Coordinates of C-alpha atoms in Angstrom, one line a residue:
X20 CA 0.0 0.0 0.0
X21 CA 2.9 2.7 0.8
X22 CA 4.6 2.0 -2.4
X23 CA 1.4 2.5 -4.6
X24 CA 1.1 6.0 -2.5
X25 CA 4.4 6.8 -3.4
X26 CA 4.6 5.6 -6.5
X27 CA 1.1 8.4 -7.1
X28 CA 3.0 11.2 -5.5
X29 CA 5.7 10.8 -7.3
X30 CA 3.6 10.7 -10.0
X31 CA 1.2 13.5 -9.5
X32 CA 3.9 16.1 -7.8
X33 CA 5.9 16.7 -11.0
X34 CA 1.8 17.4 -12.7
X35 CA 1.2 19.7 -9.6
X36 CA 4.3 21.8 -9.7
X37 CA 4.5 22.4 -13.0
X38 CA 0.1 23.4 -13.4
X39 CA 1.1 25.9 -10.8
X40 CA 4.0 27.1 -12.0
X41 CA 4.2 31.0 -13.2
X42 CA 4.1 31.4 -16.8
X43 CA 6.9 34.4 -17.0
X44 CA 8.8 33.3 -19.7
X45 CA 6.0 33.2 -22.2
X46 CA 5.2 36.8 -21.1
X47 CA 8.4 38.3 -21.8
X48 CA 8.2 36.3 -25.3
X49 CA 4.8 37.6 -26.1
X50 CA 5.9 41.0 -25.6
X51 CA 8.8 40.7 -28.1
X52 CA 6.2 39.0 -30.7
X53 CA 3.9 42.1 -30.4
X54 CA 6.7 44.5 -31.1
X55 CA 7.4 42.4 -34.1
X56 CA 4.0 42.5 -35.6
X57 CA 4.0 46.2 -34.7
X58 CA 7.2 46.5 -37.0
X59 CA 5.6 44.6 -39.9
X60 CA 2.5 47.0 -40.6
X61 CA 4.6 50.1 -41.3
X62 CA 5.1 49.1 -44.6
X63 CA 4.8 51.8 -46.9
X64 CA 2.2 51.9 -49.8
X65 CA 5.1 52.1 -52.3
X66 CA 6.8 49.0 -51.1
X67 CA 3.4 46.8 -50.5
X68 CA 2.5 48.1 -54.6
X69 CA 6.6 46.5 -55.5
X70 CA 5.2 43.5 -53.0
X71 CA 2.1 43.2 -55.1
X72 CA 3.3 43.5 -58.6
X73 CA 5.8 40.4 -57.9
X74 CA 3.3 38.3 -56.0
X75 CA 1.1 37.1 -58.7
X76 CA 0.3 33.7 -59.4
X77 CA 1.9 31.6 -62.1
X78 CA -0.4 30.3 -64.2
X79 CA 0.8 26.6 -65.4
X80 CA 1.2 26.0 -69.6
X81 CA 0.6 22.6 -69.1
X82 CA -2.7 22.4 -67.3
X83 CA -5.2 23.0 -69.7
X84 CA -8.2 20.9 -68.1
X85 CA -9.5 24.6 -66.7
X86 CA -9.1 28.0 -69.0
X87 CA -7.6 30.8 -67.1
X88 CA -10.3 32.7 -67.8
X89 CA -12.4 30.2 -65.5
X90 CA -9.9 29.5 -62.8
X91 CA -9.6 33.6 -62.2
X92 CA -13.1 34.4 -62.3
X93 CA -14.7 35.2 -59.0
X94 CA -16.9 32.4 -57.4
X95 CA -20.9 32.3 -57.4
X96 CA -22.7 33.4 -55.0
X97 CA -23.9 30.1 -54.1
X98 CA -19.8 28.8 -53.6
X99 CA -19.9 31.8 -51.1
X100 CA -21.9 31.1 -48.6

């Protein structure tokens, strides 16, 4: 009977101290994620128009099951919702 007790503390302390634990270090490493999202949006409109003009898609020569003409066209209605 003792060893089954200690064999559950030994089991559950390392649960216990570790749920109560304070969560510091994820706070510090939060704060330095915010600043780096808060550098991101001051991108100017010059640079996200360079940004824009070479992110387009590249439309494959060798697929011709759809038309580009149908694969760019906006959805239905009925797709939308």
């Amino acid at each position: 009977m003792k060893l089954k007790f200690a064999l559950a503390v030994l089991l559950i302390a390392p649960l216990a101290l570790t749920a109560c634990a304070k969560p510091d270090a994820p706070a510090s490493h939060e704060a330095s994620s915010s600043e780096a999202a808060t550098e991101v949006t001051t991108i100017s409109a010059e640079q996200q128009a360079a940004i824009d003009a070479l992110d387009q898609p590249v439309q494959d020569e060798k697929n011709t099951d759809v038309p580009a003409s149908v694969a760019q066209a906006p959805a239905d209605a009925i797709t939308t919702e």
